[in-house]
PDB file of C-alpha atoms and ligand atoms in Angstrom:
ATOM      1  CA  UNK A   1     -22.156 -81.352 -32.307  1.00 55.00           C
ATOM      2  CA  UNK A   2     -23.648 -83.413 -29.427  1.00 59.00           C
ATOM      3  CA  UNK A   3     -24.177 -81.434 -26.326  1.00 69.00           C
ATOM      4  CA  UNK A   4     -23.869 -82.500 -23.245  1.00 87.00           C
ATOM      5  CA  UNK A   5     -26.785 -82.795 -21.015  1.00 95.00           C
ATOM      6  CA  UNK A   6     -26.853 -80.496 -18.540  1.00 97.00           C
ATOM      7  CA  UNK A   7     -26.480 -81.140 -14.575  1.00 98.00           C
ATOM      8  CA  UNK A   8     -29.939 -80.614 -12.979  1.00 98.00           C
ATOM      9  CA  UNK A   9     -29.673 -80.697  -9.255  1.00 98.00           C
ATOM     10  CA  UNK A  10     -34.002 -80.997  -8.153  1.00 98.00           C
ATOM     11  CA  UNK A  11     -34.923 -79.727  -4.498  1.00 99.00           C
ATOM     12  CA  UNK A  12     -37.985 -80.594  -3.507  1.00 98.00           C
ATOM     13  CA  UNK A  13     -39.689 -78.358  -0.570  1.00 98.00           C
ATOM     14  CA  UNK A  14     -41.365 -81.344   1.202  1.00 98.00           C
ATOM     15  CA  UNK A  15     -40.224 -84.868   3.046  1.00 98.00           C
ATOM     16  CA  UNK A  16     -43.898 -86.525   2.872  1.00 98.00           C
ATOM     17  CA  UNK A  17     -44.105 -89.795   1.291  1.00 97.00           C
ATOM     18  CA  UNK A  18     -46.937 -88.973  -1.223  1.00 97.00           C
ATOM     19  CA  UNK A  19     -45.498 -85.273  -2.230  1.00 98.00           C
ATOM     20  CA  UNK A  20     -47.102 -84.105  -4.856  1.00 98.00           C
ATOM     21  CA  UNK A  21     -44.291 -81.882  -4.803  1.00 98.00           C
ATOM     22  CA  UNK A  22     -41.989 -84.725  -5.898  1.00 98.00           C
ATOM     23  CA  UNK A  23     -44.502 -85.991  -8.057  1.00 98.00           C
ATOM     24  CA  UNK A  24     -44.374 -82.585  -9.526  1.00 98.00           C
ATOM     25  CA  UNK A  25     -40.561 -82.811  -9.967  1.00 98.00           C
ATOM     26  CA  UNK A  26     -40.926 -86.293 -11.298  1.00 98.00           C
ATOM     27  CA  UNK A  27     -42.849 -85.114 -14.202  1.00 98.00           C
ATOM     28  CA  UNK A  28     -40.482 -82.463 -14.860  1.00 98.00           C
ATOM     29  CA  UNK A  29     -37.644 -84.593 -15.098  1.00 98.00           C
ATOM     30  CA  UNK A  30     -39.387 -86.765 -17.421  1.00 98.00           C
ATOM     31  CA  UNK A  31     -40.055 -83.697 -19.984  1.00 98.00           C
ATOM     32  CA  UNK A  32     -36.544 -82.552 -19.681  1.00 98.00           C
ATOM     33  CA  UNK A  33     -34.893 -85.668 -20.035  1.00 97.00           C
ATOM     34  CA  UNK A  34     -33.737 -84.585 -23.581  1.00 97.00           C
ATOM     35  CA  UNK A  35     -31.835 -81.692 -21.791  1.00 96.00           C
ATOM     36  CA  UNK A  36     -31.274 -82.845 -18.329  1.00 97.00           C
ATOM     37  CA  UNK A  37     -29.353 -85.646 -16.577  1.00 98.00           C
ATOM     38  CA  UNK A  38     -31.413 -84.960 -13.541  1.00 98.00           C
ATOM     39  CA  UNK A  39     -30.404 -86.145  -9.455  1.00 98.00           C
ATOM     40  CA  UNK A  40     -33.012 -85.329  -6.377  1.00 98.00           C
ATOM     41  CA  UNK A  41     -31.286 -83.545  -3.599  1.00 98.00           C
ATOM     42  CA  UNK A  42     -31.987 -84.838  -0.384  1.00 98.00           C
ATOM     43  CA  UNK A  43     -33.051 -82.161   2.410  1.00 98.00           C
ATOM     44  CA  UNK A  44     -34.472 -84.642   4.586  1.00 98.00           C
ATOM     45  CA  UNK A  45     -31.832 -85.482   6.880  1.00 98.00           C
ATOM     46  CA  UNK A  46     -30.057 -82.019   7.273  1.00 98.00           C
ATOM     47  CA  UNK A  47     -29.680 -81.199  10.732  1.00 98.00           C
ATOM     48  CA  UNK A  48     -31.713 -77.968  12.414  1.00 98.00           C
ATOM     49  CA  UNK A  49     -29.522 -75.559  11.066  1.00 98.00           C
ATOM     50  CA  UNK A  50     -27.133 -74.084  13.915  1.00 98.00           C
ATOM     51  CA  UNK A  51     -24.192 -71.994  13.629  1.00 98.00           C
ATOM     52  CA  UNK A  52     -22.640 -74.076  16.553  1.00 98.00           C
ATOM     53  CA  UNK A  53     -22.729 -77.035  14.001  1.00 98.00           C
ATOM     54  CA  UNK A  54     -20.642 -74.966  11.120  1.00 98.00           C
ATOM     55  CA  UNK A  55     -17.083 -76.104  12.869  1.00 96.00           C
ATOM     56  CA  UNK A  56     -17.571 -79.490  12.397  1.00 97.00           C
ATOM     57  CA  UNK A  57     -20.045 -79.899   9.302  1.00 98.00           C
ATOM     58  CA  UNK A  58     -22.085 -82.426   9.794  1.00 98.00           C
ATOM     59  CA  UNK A  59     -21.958 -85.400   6.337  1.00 98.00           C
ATOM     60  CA  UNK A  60     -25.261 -84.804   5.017  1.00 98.00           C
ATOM     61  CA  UNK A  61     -24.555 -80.760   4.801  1.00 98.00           C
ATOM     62  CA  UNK A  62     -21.204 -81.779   3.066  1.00 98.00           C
ATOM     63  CA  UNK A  63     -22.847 -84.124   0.317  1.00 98.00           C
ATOM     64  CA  UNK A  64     -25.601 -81.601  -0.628  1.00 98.00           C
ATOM     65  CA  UNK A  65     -22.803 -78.832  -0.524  1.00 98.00           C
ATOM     66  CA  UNK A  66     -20.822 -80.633  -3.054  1.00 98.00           C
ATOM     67  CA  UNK A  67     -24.054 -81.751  -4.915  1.00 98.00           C
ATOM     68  CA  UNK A  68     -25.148 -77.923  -5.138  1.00 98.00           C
ATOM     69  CA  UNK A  69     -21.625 -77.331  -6.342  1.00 98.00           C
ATOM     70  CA  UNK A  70     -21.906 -80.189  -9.093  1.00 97.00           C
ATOM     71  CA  UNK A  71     -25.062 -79.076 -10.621  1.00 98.00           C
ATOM     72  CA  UNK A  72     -25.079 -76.663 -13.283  1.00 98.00           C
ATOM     73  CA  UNK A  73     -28.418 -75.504 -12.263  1.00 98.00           C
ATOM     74  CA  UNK A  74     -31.479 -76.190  -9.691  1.00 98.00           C
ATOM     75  CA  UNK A  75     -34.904 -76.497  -9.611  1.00 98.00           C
ATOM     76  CA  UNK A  76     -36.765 -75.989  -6.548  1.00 98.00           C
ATOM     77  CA  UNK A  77     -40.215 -77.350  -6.523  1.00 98.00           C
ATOM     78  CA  UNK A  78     -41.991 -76.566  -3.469  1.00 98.00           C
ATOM     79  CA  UNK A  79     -45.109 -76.694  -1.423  1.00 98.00           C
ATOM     80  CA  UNK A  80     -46.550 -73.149   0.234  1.00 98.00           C
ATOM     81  CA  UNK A  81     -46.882 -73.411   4.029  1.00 98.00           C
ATOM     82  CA  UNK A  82     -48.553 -70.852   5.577  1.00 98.00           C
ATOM     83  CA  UNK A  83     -47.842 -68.359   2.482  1.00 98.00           C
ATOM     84  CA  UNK A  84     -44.627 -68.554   2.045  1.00 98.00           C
ATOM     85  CA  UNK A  85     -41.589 -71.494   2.001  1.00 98.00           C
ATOM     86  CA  UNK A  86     -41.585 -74.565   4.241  1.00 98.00           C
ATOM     87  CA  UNK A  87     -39.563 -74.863   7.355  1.00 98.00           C
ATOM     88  CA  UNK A  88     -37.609 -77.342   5.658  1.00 98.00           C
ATOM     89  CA  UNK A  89     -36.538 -75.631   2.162  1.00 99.00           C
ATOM     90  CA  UNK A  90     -35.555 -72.575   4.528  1.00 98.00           C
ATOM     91  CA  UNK A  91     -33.370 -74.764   6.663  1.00 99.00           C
ATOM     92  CA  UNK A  92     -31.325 -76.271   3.697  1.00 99.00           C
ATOM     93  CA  UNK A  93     -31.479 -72.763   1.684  1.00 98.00           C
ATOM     94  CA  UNK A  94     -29.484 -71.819   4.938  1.00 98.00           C
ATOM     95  CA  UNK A  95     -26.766 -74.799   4.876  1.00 98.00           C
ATOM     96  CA  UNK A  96     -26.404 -74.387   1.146  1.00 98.00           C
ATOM     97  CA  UNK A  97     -25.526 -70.629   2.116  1.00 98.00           C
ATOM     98  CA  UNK A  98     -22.700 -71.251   5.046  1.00 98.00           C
ATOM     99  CA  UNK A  99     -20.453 -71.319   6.099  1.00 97.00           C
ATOM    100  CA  UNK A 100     -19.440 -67.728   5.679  1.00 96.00           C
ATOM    101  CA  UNK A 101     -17.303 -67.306   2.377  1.00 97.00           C
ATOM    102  CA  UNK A 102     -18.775 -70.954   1.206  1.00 97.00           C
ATOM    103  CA  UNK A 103     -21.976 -69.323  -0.177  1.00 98.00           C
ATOM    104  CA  UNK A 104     -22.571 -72.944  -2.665  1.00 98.00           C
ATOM    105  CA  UNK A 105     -25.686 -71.096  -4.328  1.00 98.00           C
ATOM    106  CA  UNK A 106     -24.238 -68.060  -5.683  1.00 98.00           C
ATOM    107  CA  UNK A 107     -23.681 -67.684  -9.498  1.00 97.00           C
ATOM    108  CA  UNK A 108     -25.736 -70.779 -10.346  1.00 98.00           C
ATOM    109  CA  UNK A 109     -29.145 -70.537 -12.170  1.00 98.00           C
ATOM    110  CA  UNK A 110     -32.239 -71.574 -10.460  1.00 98.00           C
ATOM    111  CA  UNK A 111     -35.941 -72.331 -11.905  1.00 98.00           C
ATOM    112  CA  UNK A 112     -39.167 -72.211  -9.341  1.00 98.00           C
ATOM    113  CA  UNK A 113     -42.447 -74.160  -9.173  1.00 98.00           C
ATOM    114  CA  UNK A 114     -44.512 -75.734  -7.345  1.00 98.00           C
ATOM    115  CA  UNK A 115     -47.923 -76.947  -6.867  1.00 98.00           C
ATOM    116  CA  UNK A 116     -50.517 -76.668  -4.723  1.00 98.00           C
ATOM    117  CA  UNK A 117     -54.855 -77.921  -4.447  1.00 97.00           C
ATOM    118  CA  UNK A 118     -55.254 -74.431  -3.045  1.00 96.00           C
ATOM    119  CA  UNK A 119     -56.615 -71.421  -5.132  1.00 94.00           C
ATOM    120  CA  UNK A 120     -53.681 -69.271  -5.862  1.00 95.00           C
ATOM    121  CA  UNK A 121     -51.783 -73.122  -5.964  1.00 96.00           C
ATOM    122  CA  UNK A 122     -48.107 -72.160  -4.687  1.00 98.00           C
ATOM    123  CA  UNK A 123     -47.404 -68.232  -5.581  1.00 98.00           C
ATOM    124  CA  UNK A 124     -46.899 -66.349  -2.987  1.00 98.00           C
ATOM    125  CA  UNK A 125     -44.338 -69.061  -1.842  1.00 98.00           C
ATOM    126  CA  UNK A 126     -42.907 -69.034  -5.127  1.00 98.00           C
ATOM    127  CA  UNK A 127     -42.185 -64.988  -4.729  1.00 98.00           C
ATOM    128  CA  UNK A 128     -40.926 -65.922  -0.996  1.00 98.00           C
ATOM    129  CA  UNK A 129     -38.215 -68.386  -2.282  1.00 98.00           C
ATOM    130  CA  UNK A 130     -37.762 -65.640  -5.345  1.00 98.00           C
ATOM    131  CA  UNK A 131     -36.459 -63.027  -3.188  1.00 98.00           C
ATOM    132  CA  UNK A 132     -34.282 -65.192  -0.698  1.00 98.00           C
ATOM    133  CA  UNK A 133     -32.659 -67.458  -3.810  1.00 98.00           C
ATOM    134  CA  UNK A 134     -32.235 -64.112  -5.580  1.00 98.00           C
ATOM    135  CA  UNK A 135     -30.847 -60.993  -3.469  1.00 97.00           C
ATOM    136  CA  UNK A 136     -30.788 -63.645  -0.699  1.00 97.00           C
ATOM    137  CA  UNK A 137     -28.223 -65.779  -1.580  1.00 98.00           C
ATOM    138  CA  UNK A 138     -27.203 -64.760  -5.395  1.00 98.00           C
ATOM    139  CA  UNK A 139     -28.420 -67.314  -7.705  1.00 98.00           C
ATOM    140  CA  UNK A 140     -29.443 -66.201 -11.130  1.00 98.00           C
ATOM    141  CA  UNK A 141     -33.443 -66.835 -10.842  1.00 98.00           C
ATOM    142  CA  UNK A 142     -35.031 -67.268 -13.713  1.00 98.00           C
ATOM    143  CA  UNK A 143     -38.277 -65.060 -14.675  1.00 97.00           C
ATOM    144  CA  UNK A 144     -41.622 -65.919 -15.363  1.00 96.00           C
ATOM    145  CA  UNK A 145     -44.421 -67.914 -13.244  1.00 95.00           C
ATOM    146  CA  UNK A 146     -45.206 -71.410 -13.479  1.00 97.00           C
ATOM    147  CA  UNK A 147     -48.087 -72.209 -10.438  1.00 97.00           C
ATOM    148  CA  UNK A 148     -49.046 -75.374 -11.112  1.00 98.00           C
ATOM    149  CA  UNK A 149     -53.435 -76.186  -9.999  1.00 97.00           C
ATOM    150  CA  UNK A 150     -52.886 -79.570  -8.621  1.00 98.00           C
ATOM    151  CA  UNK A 151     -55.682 -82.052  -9.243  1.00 96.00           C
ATOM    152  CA  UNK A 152     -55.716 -86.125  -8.458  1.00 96.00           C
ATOM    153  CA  UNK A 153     -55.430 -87.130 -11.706  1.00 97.00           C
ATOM    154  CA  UNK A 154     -52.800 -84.606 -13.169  1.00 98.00           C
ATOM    155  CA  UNK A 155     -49.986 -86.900 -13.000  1.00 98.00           C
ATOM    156  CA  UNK A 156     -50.037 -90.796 -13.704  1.00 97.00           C
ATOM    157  CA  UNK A 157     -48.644 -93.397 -12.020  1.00 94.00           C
ATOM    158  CA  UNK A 158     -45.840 -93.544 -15.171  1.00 94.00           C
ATOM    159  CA  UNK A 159     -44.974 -89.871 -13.812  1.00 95.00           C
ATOM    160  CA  UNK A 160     -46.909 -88.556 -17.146  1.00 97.00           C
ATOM    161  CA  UNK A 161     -48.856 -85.141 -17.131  1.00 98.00           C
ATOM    162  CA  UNK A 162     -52.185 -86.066 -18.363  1.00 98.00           C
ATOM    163  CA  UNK A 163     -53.476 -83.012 -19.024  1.00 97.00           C
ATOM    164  CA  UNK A 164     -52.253 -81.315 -22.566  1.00 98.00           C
ATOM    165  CA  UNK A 165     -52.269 -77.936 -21.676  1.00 97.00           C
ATOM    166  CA  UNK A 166     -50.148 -78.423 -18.751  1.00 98.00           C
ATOM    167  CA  UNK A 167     -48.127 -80.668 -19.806  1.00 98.00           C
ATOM    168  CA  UNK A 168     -47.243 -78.035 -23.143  1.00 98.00           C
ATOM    169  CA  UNK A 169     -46.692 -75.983 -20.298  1.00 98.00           C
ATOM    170  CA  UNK A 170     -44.080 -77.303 -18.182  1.00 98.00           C
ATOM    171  CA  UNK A 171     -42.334 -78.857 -21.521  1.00 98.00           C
ATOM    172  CA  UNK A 172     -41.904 -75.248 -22.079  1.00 98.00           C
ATOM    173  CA  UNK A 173     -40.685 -74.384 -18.801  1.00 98.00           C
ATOM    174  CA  UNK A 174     -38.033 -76.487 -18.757  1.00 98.00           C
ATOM    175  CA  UNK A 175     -36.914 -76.162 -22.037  1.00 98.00           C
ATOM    176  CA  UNK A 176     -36.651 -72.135 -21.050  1.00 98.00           C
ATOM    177  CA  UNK A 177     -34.655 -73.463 -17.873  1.00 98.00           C
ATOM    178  CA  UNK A 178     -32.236 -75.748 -20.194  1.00 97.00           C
ATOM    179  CA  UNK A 179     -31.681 -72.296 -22.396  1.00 97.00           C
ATOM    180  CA  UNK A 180     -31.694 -70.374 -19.460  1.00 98.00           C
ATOM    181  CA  UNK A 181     -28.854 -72.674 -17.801  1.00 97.00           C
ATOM    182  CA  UNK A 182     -26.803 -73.150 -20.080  1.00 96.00           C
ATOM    183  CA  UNK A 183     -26.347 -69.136 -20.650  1.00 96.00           C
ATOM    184  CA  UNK A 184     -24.108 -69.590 -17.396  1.00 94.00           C
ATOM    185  CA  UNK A 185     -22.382 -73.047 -17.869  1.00 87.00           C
ATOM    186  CA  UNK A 186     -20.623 -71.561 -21.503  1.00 65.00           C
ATOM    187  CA  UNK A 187     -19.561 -67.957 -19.975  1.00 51.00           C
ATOM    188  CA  UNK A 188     -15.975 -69.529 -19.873  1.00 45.00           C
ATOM    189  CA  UNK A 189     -15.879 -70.341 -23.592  1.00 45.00           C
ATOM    190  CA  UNK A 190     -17.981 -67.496 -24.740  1.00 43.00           C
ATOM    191  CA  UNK A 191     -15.470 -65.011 -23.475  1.00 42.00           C
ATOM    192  CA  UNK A 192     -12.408 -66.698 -24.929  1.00 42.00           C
ATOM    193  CA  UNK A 193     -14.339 -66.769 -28.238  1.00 44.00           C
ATOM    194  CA  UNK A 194     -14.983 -63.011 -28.177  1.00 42.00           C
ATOM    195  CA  UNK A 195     -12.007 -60.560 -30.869  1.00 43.00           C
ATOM    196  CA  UNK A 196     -12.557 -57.655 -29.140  1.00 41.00           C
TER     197      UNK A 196
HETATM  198  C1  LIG B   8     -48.285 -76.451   7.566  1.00 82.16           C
HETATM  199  C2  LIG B   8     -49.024 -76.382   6.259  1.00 82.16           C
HETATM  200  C3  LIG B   8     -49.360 -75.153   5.716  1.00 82.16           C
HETATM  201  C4  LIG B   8     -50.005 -75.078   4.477  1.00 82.16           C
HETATM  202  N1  LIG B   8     -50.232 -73.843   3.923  1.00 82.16           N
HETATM  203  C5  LIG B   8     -50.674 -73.768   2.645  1.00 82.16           C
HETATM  204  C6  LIG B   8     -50.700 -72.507   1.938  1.00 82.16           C
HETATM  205  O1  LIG B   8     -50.360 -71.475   2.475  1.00 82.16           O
HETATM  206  N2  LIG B   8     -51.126 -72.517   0.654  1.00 82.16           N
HETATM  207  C7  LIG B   8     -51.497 -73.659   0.005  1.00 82.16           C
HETATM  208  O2  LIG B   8     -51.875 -73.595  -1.168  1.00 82.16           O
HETATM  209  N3  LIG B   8     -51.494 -74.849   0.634  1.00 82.16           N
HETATM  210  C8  LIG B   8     -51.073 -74.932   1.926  1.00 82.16           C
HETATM  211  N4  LIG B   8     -50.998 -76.157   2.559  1.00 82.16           N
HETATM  212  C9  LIG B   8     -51.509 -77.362   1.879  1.00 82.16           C
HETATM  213  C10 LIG B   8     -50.472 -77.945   0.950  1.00 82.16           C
HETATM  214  O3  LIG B   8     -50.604 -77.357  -0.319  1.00 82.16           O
HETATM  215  C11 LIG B   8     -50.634 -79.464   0.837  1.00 82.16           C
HETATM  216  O4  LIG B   8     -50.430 -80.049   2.119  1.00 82.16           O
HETATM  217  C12 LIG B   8     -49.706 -80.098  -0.174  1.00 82.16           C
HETATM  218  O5  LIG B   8     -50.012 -81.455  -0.334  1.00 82.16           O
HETATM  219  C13 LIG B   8     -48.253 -79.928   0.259  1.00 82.16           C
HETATM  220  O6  LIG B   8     -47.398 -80.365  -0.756  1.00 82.16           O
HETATM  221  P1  LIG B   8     -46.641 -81.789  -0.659  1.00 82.16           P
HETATM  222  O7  LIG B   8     -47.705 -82.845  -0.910  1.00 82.16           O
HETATM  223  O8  LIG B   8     -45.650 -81.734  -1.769  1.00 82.16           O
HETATM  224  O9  LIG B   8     -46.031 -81.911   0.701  1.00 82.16           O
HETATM  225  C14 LIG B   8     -50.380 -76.252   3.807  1.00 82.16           C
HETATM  226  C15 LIG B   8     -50.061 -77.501   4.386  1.00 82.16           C
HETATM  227  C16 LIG B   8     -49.376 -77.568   5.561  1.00 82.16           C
HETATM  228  C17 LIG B   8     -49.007 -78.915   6.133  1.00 82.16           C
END
């Protein structure tokens, strides 16, 4: 039987031109494309969050609502800033979370990376975003570490991972986020399938 690919919503933790954040996520949705049908989530143009703002929502906080709701899992791949999540991830974590009641994360799984030039590359952001996607706002996070060193010439311009190692590595990671995933998308049909 043919599966159907999975629903991979990406969020990437950065709005600069030459991420390599998004380069990052690029690569990733190259190696999962057996798995995957993968869209980018746009963060970019969600307003400031503000609870005065949660009467009226404003378009963009609709679409990635419904695009949260769509996906069958996410992967955040994000930058550190100052040790822990950028401004930016926070501020859509927090729109994907309200209103009150409309909580669009909860029950879904998530997968973290991220990379970073830096020593420790992205970890102790990584642990950050752990704890708020987690207890935070209830999404099934999925364990393990994947810090990613971040060097020039990691990725090509094709999107490729040059280097073997790393490139066996993140193959692996997503395929454990594709198994992962798709635990929670059949929960419907393994329960009517159980006799007792
Ligand atoms: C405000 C700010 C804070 C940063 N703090 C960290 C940090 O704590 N750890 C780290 O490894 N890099 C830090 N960096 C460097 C980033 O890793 C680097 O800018 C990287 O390119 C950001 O990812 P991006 O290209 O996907 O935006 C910081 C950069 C900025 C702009």
């Amino acid at each position: 039987m043919t599966m159907a690919k999975l629903k991979l919503g990406i969020v990437v933790g950065s709005n600069r031109r030459d991420s390599i954040n998004r380069k990052l996520a690029q690569a990733l949705v190259r190696l999962g494309a057996d798995a995957f049908e993968a869209k980018l989530l746009r963060i970019d143009d969600l307003p400031l969050y503000n609870q005065d703002l949660e009467g009226d929502l404003p378009a963009s906080v609709v679409r990635f609502k419904a695009e949260i709701a769509d996906a069958d899992g996410i992967l955040f791949v994000t930058p550190e800033h100052s040790r822990s999540i950028p401004a930016l991830l926070k501020n859509a974590v927090d729109w994907g979370a309200r209103p009150w009641g409309k909580n669009s994360w909860t029950g879904k799984p998530a997968a973290i990376t991220g990379t970073s030039g830096g020593a420790i590359s992205t970890a102790v952001a990584q642990q950050h975003l752990r704890q708020v996607m987690g207890s935070g706002v209830g999404m099934h996070v999925m364990g393990g570490e994947a810090y990613i060193a971040f060097k020039p010439t990691l990725i090509d311009e094709q999107g490729d991972v040059t280097d073997a190692s790393v490139r066996t590595f993140l193959k692996n990671f997503v395929d454990q986020f594709a198994a992962f995933a798709t635990r929670f998308t059949n929960t419907h049909s393994a329960a009517s399938e159980r006799t007792v």
